[in-house]
Coordinates of C-alpha atoms and ligand atoms in Angstrom, one line a residue:
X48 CA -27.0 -1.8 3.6
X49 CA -23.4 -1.7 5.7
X50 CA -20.9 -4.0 5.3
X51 CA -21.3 -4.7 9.2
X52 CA -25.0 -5.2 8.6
X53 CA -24.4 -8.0 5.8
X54 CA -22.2 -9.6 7.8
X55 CA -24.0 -9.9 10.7
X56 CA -27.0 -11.2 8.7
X57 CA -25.2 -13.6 6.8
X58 CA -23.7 -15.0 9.8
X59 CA -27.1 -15.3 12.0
X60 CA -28.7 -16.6 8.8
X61 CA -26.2 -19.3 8.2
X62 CA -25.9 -20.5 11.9
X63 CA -29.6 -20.6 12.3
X64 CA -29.7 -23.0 9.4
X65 CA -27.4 -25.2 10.5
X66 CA -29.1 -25.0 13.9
X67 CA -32.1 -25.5 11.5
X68 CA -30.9 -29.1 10.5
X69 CA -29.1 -30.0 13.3
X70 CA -32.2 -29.3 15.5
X71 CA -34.8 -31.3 13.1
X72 CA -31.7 -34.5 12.8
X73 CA -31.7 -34.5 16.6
X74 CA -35.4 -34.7 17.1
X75 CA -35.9 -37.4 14.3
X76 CA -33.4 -39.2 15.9
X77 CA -34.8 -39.2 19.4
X78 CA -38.2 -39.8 17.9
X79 CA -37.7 -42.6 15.6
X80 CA -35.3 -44.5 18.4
X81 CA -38.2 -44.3 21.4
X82 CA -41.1 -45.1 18.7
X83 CA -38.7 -47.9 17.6
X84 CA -38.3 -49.5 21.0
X85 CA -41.9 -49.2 21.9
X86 CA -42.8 -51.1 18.4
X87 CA -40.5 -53.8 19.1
X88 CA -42.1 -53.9 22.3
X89 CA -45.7 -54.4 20.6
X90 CA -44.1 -56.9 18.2
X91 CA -42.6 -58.9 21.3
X92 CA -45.9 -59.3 22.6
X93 CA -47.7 -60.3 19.3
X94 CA -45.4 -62.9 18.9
X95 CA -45.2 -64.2 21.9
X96 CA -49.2 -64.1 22.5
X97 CA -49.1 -65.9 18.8
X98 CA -46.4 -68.4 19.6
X99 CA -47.4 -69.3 23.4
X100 CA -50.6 -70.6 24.1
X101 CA -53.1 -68.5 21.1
X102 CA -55.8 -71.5 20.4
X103 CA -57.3 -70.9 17.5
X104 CA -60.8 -73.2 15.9
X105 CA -63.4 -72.7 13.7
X106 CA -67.0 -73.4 13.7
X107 CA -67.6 -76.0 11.0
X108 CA -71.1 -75.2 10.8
X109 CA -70.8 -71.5 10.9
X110 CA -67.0 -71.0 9.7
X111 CA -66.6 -68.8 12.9
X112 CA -63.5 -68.4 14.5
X113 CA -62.7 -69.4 17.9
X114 CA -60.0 -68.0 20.2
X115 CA -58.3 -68.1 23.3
X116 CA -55.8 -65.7 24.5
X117 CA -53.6 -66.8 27.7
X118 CA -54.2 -64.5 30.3
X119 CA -50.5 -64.6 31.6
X120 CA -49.6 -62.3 29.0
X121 CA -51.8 -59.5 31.4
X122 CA -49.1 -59.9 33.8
X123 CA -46.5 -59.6 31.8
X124 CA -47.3 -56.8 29.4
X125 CA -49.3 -54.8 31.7
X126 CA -50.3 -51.5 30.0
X127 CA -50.9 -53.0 27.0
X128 CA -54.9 -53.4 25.6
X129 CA -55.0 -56.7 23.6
X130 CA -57.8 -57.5 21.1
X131 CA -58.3 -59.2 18.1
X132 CA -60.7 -58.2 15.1
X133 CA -62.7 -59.6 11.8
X134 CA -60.5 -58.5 9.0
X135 CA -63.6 -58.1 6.8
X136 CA -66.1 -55.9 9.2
X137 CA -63.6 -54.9 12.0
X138 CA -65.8 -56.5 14.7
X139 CA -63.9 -58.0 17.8
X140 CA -63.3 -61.3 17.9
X141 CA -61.3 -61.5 20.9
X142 CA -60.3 -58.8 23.4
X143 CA -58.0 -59.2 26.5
X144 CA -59.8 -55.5 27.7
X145 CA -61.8 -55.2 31.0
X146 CA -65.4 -56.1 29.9
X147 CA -67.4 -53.4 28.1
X148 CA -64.2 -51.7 26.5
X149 CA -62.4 -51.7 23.6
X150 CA -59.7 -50.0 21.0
X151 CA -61.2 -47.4 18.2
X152 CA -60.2 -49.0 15.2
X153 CA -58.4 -48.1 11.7
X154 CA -60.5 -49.7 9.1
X155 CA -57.1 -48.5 7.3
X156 CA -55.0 -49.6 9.3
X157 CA -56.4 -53.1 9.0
X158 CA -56.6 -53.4 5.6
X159 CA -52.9 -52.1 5.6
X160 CA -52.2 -55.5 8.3
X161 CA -53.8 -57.7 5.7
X162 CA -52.2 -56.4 3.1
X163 CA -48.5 -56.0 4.2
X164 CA -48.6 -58.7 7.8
X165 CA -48.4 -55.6 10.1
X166 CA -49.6 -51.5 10.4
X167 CA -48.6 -48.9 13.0
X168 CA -51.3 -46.2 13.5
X169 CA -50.8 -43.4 16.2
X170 CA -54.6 -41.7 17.6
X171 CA -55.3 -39.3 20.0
X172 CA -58.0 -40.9 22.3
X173 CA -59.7 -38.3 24.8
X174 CA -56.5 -36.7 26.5
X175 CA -54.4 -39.3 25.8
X176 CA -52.4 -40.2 22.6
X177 CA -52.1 -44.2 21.7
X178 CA -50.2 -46.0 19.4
X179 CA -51.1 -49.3 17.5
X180 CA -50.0 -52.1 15.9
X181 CA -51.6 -53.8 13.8
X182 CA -50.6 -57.8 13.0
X183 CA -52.8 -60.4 10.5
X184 CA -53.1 -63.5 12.2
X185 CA -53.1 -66.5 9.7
X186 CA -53.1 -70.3 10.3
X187 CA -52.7 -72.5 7.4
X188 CA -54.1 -75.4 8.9
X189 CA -57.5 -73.5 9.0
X190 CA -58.2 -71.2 7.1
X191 CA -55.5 -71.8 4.2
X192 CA -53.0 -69.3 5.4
X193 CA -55.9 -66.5 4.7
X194 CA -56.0 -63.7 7.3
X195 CA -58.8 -64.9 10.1
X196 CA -58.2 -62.1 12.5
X197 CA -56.2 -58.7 12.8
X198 CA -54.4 -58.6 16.5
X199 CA -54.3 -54.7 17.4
X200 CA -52.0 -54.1 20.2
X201 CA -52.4 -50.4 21.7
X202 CA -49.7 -48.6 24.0
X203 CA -50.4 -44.9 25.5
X204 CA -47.5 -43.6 24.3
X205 CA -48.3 -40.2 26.6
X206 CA -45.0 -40.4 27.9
X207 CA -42.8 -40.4 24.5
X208 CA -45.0 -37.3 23.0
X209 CA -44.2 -35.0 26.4
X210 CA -40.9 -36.3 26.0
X211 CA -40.6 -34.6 22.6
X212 CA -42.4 -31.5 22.8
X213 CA -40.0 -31.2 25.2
X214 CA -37.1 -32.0 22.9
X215 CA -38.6 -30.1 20.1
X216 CA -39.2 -26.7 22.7
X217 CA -35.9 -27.3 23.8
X218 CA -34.0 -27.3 20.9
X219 CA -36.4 -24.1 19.2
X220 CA -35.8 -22.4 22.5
X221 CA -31.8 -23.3 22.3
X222 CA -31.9 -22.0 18.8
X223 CA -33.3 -18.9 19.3
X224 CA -30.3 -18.1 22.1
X225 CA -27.7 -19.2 20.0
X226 CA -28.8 -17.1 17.3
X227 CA -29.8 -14.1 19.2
X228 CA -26.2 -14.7 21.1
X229 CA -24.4 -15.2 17.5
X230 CA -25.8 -11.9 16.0
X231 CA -25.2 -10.2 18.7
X232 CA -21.6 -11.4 19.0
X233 CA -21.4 -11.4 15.2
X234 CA -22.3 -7.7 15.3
X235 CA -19.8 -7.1 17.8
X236 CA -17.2 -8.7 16.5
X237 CA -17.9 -7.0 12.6
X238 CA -17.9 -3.6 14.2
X239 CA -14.4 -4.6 15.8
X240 CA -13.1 -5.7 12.4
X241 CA -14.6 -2.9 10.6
X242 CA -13.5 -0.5 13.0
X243 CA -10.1 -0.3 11.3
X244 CA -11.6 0.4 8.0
X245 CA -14.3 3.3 9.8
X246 CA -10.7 4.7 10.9
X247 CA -9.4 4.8 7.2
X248 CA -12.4 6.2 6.1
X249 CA -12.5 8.8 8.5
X250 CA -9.0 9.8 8.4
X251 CA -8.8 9.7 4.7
X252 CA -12.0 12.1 4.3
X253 CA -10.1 14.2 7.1
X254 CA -7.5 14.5 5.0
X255 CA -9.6 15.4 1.7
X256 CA -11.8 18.0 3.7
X257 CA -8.7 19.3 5.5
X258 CA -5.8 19.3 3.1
X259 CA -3.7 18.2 6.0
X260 CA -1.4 16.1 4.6
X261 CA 0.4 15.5 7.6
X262 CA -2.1 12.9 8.9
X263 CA -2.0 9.2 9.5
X264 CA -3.8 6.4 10.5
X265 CA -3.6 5.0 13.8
X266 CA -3.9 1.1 14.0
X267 CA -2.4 -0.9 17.1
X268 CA -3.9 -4.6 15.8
X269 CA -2.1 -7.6 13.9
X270 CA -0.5 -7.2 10.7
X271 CA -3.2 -9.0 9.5
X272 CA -5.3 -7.9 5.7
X273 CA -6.5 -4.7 7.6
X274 CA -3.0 -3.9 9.3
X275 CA -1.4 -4.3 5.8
X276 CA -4.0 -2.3 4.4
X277 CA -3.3 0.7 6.7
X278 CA -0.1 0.1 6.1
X279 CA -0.3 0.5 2.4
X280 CA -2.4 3.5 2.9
X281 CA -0.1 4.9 4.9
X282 CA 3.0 4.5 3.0
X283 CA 0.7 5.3 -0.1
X284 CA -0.1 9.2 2.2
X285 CA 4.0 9.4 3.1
X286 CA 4.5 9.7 -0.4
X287 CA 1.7 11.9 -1.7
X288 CA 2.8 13.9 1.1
X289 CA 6.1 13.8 -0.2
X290 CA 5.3 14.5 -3.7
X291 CA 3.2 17.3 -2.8
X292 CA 6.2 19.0 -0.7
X293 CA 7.9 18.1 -3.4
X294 CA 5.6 20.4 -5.9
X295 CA 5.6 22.7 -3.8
X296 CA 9.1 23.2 -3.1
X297 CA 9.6 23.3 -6.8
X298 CA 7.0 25.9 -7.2
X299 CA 8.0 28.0 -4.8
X300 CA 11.4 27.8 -6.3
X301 CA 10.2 28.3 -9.9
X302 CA 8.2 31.4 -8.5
X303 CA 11.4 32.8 -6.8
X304 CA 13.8 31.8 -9.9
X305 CA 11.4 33.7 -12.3
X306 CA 11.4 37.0 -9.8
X307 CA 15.4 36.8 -9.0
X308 CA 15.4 36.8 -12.6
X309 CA 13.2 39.4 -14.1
X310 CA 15.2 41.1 -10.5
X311 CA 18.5 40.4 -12.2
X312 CA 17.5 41.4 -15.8
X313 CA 16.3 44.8 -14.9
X314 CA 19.3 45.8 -12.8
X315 CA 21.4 46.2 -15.9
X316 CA 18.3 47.0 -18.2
X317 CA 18.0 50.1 -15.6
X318 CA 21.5 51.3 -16.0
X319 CA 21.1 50.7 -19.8
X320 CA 18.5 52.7 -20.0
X321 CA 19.6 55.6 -17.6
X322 CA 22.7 55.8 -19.6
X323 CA 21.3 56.1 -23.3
X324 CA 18.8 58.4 -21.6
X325 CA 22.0 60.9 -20.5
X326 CA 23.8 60.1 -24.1
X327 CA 20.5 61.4 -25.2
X328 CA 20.1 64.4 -22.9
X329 CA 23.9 65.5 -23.6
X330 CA 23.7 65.3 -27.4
X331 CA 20.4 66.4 -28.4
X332 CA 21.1 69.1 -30.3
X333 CA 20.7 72.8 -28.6
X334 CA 21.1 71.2 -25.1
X335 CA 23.7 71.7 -22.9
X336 CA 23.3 70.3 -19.5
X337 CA 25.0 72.6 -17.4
X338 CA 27.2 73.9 -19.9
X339 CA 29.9 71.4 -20.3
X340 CA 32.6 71.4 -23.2
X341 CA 32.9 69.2 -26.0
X342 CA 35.4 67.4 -24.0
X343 CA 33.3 66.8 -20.8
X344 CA 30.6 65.7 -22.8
X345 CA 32.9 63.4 -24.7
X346 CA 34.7 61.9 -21.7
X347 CA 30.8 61.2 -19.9
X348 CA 29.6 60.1 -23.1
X349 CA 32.4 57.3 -23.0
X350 CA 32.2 56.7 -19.4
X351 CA 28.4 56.0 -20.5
X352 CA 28.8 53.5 -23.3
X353 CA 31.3 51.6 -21.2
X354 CA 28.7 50.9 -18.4
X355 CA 25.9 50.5 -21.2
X356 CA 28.6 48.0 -22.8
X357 CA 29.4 46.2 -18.9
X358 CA 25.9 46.1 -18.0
X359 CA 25.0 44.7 -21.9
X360 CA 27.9 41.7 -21.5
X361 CA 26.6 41.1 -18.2
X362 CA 22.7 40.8 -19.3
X363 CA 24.0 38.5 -21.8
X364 CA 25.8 36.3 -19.5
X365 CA 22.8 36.1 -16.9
X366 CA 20.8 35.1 -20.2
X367 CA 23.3 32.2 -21.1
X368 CA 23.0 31.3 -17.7
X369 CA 19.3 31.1 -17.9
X370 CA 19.1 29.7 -21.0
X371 CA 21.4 26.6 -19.3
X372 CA 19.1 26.3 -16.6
X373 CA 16.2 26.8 -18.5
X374 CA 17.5 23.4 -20.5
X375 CA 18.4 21.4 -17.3
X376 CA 14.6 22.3 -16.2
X377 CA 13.4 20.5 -19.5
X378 CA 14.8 17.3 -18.5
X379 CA 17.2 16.8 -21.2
X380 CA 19.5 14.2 -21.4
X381 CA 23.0 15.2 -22.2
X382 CA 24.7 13.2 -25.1
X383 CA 27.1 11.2 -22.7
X384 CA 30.4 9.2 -24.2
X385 CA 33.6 8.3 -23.2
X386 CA 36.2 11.2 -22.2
X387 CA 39.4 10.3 -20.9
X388 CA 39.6 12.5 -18.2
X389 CA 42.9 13.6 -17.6
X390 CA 43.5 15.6 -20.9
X391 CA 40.5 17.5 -20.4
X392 CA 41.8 18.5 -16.7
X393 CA 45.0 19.4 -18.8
X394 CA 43.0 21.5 -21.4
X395 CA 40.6 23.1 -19.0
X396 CA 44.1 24.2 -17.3
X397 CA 45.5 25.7 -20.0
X398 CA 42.6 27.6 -21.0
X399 CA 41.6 28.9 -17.7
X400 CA 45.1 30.4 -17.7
X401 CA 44.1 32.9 -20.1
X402 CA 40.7 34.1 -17.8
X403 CA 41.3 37.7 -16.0
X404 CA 42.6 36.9 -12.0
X405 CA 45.1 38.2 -9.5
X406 CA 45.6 34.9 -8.1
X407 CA 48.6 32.5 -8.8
X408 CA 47.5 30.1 -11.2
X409 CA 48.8 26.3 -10.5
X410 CA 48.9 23.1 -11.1
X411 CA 48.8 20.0 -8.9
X412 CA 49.7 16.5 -9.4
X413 CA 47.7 15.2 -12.2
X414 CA 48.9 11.6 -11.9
X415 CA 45.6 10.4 -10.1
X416 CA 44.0 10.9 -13.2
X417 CA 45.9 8.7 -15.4
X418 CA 44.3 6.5 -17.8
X419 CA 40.7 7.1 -16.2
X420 CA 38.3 7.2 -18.8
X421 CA 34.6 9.3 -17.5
X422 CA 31.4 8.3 -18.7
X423 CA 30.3 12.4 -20.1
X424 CA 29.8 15.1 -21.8
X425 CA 33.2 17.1 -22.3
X426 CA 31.3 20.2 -23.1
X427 CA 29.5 19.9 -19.9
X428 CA 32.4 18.9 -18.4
X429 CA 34.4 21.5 -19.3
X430 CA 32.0 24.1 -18.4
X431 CA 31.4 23.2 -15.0
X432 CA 35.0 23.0 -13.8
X433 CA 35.1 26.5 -15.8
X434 CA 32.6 27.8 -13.2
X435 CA 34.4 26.4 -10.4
X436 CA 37.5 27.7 -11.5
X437 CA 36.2 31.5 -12.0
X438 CA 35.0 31.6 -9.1
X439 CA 37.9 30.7 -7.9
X440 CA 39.7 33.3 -9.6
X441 CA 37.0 36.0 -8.7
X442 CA 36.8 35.4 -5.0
X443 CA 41.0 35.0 -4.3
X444 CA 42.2 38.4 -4.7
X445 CA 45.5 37.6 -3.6
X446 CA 47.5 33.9 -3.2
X447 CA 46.9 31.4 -5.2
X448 CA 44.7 28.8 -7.0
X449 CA 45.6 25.2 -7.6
X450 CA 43.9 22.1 -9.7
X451 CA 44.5 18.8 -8.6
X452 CA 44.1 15.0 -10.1
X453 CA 42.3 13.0 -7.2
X454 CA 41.5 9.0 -7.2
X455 CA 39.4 6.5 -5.2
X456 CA 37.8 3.8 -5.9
X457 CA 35.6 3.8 -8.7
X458 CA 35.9 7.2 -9.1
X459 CA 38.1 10.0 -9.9
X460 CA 38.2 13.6 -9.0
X461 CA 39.5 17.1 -9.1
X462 CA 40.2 19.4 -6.5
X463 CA 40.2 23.5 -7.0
X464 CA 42.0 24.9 -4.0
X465 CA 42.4 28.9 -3.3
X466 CA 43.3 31.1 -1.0
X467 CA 40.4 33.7 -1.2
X468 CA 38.1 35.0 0.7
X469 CA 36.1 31.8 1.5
X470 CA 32.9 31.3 3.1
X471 CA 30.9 30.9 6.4
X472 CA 30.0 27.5 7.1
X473 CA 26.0 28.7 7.4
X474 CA 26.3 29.5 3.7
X475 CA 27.6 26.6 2.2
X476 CA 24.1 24.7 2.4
X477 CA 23.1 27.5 -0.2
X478 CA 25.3 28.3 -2.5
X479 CA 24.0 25.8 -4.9
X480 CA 20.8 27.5 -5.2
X481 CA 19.6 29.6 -7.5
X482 CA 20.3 33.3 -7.2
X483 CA 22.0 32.6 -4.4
X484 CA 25.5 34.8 -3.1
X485 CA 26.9 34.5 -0.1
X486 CA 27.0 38.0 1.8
X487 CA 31.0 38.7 1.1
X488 CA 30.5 38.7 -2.1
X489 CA 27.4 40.7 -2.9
X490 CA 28.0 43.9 -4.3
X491 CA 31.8 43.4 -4.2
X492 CA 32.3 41.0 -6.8
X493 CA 30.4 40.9 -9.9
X494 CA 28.4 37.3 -10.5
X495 CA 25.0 35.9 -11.3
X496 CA 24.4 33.7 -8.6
X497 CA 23.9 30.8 -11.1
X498 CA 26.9 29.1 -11.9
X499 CA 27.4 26.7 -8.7
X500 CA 23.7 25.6 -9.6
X501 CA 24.4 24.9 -13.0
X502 CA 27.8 22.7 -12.2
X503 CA 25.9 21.1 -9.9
X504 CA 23.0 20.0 -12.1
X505 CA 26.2 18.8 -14.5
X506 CA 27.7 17.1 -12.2
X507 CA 24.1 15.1 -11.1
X508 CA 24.0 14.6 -14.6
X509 CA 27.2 12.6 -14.0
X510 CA 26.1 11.0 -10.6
X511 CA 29.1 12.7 -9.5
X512 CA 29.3 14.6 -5.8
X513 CA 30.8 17.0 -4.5
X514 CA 32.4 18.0 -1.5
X515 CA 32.9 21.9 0.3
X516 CA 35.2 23.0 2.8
X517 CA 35.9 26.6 3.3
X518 CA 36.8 29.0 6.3
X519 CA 35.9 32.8 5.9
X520 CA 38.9 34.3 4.7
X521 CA 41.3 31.3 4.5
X522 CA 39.9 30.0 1.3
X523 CA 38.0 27.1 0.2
X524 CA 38.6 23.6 -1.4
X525 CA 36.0 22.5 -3.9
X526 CA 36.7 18.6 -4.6
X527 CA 34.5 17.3 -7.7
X528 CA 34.0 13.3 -8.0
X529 CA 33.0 11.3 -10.8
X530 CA 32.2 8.0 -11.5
X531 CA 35.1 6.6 -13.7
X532 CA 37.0 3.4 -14.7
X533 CA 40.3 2.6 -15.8
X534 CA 41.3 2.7 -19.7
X535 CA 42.5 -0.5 -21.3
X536 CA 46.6 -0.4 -20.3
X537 CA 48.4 0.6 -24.4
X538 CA 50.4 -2.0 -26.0
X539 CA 54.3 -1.7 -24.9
X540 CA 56.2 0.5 -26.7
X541 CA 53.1 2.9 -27.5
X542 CA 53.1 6.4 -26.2
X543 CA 50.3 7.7 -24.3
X544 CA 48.7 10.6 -26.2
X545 CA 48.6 12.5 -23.3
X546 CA 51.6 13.4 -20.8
X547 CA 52.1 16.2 -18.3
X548 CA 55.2 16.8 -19.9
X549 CA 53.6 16.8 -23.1
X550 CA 51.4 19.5 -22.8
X551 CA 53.2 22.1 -24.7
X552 CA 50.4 24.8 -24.2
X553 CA 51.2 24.7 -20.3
X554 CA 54.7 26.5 -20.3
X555 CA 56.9 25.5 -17.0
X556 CA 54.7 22.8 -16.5
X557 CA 57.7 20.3 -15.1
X558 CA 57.2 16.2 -15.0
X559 CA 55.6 15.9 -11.8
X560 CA 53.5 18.8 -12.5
X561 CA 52.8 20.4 -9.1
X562 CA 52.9 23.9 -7.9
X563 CA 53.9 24.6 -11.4
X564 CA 53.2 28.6 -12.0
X565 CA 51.5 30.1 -15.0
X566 CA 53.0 33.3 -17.2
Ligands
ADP141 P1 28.3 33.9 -8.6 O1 27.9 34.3 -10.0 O2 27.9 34.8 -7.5 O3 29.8 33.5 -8.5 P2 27.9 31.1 -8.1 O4 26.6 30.3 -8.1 O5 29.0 30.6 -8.9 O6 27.4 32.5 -8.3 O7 28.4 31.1 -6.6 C1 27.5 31.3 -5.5 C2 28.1 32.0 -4.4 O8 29.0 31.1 -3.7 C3 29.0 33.1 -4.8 O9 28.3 34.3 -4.9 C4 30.0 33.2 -3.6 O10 29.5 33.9 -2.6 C5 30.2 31.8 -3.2 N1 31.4 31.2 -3.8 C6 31.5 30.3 -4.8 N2 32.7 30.0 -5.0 C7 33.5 30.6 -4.1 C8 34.9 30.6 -3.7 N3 35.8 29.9 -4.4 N4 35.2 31.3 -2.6 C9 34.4 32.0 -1.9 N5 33.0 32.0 -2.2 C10 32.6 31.3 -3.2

């Protein structure tokens, strides 16, 4: 059975109870108050025919009694039948009823009277209902305070029955409306609540049958239980939606990452092969491609082995580069501690002086750096300004290349500056994807397409950023920040262990370090 359905019974069921009670309180009410006013009127009477003017003897000879009833009382309770009977056989003693009538009576009733002073007995006569009461009439004087007669007042009480039938139609009849009204409302008003929840159902087995993702539910009442609800529901979709974008992002990515790969690996596996297959060809014994001499074969034979030995170191470095990725992609965490920054700037200077480039090689001012202390790992920290710095190198064919020490609050950075052949802005979105080479320097410069995306899963490692700005060639400015703080300030006297001037690796590297040029 629907929710909707329960409801609406429930509610109908409960209201017609209470409808139930207060119906049968009311009509007991009314009931008991009108019988109770016409009984006090029929115990008025008996008194006051008992009190004024009721003569009672007896027969000494034959112990009967004798009675007279004023006839005033006629008058004055008019519509009420008066007569008195034997307690023993019921037989009328007196009666105040036009001659030749008289009141059925309740053998009951009077031994009730006798028993307990007074009896109230309701009886349908003919077409018309009566009530009675029923009052034992003693006189000490005569009969020892025994019971000599039962006076039995009757009243048509016609009036107080139609009055409630009446009531009691009234109130079924009332009952029935309400509750029809009630369920009918009730019904309504579930289906209005419920409606909400229909919607979620509906919507959510949309989404299940249509794999549309994209969907939401509409709800325009309070933010009441249902509105949170939908809300939750809602928020709860945003994020599954999210998460499934998400996975499929990343496996489109995967699925392009693995074919730019095997793409990449079979480039130089091609050449490889094409050259060992000529070395083959031009030394296999008792062949002589097109008749060469020893020294053309010699000379082609070397010219082979030097692209088998290019294309071999360059497999290799695409495999490193893989193999880094590959690790980042496992979610491992990098061994972190603390590196004091500016020495490692220094050291990653002085080795990147030895790397092949026709650029200027310089140094900026370092002195941001000082005494900043990074929360890393120098390996990956050395590699990744490594990677910036090559390509540095390998896209500035002419002018120059600087490093420099940057600082800012909380953090610390270091800027790569060149004057090579930079980049359209379009690009710079991408070049931190995997594979990816920007159109200037595809096929001109030799390069995997893999080391921006590695420095920039080092950096993230680092909760570092990074920052881009290039003009196509002008050059570009990579700046690299890092979380840092400042190192403890040394006692006096002590030496810091690391100086510009110190650095005797760096030769012409003056005080203030900048612009300083590299043999
Ligand atoms: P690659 O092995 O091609 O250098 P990277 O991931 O290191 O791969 O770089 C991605 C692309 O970004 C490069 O192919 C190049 O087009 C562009 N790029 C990177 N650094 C520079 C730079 N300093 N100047 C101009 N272009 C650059």
């Amino acid at each position: 059975m629907s929710i909707r359905k329960r409801l609406t019974l429930w509610y109908s069921f409960l209201l017609g109870t209470l409808l139930l009670v207060f119906g049968i309180g009311l009509y007991t009410y009314i009931s008991v108050k009108l019988y109770d006013n016409q009984d006090r009127e029929m115990a008025v009477l008996a008194s006051d025919l008992m009190v004024n003017g009721m003569e009672i003897s007896s027969n000494p000879i034959t112990g009967q009694v004798g009675l007279s009833l004023p006839n005033k009382v006629n008058f004055r309770y008019s519509g009420y039948a008066v007569q008195v009977v034997d307690p023993g056989d019921g037989s009328i003693i007196k009666s105040l009823l036009p001659q030749g009538q008289e009141l059925p009576r309740s053998t009951e009733s009077i031994k009730k009277a006798v028993e307990d002073s007074t009896a109230i007995q309701n009886q349908r006569i003919g077409q018309s209902n009566w009530r009675f009461l029923y009052v034992a009439l003693r006189s000490e004087s005569l009969f020892k305070g025994e019971p000599f007669g039962v006076m039995q007042i009757g009243v048509r009480i016609d009036s107080i029955v139609i009055v409630l039938s009446q009531v009691s139609r009234f109130l079924i009849m009332l009952s029935l409306v309400v509750i029809a009204a009630a369920a009918s409302s009730g019904w309504y008003l579930s289906r209005k609540a419920l409606r909400p929840i229909e919607q979620i159902i509906h919507t959510t087995g949309l989404i299940q049958s249509s794999d549309d993702l994209g969907r939401r539910i509409e709800y325009k009442g309070p933010p009441d239980e249902v509105g949170l609800l939908t809300e939750t529901i809602n928020g709860m979709l945003d994020r599954v939606e999210a998460t499934y974008r998400d996975l499929e992002e990343s496996d489109r990515m995967q699925r392009r990452f693995v074919s730019d790969a095997s793409h990449e690996l079979r480039t130089p596996l091609t050449t490889i092969r094409g050259n060992v297959e000529f070395l083959e060809k031009v030394w296999r014994q008792g062949k002589n491609p097109g008749g060469m001499s020893e020294e053309e074969k010699m000379e082609l034979s070397l010219e082979a082995m030097a692209d088998i030995a290019g294309e071999a170191s360059r497999m290799s470095r695409l495999v490193n580069d893989l193999l880094a990725l590959a690790r980042a992609d496992s979610g491992r965490e990098m061994e972190m501690e603390e590196v004091e920054f500016r020495s490692l700037v220094e050291d990653v200077y002085r080795k990147a002086a030895l790397l092949p480039k026709k650029a200027e090689w310089r140094l900026g001012d370092l002195s941001p750096l000082a005494r900043a202390l990074v929360t890393g790992n120098s390996d990956s920290l050395r590699q990744m300004l490594f990677i910036f710095i090559e390509n540095a190198f390998k896209y500035t064919p002419e002018g120059y290349v600087v490093l420099e020490g940057l600082s800012a609050p909380g953090q610390v950075g270091v800027l790569i500056r060149d004057t090579g052949i930079g980049m359209d802005k379009d690009e710079v979105p991408h070049i931190f994807e995997r594979f990816y080479r920007a159109d200037e320097s595809r096929g001109k410069t030799s390069g995997t397409g893999l080391g921006l995306s590695i420095a920039k899963w080092i950096i993230d490692q680092h909760r570092g950023s990074i920052e881009v700005t290039t003009r196509l060639g002008e050059g570009s400015v990579f700046k690299i920040w890092l979380p840092a703080k400042e190192a403890p300030s040394l006692p006096t006297g002590e030496v810091p262990a690391l100086k510009e001037a110190d650095s005797p690796a760096v030769e012409g590297l003056d005080s203030k370090g900048v612009d300083s040029k590299e043999e």
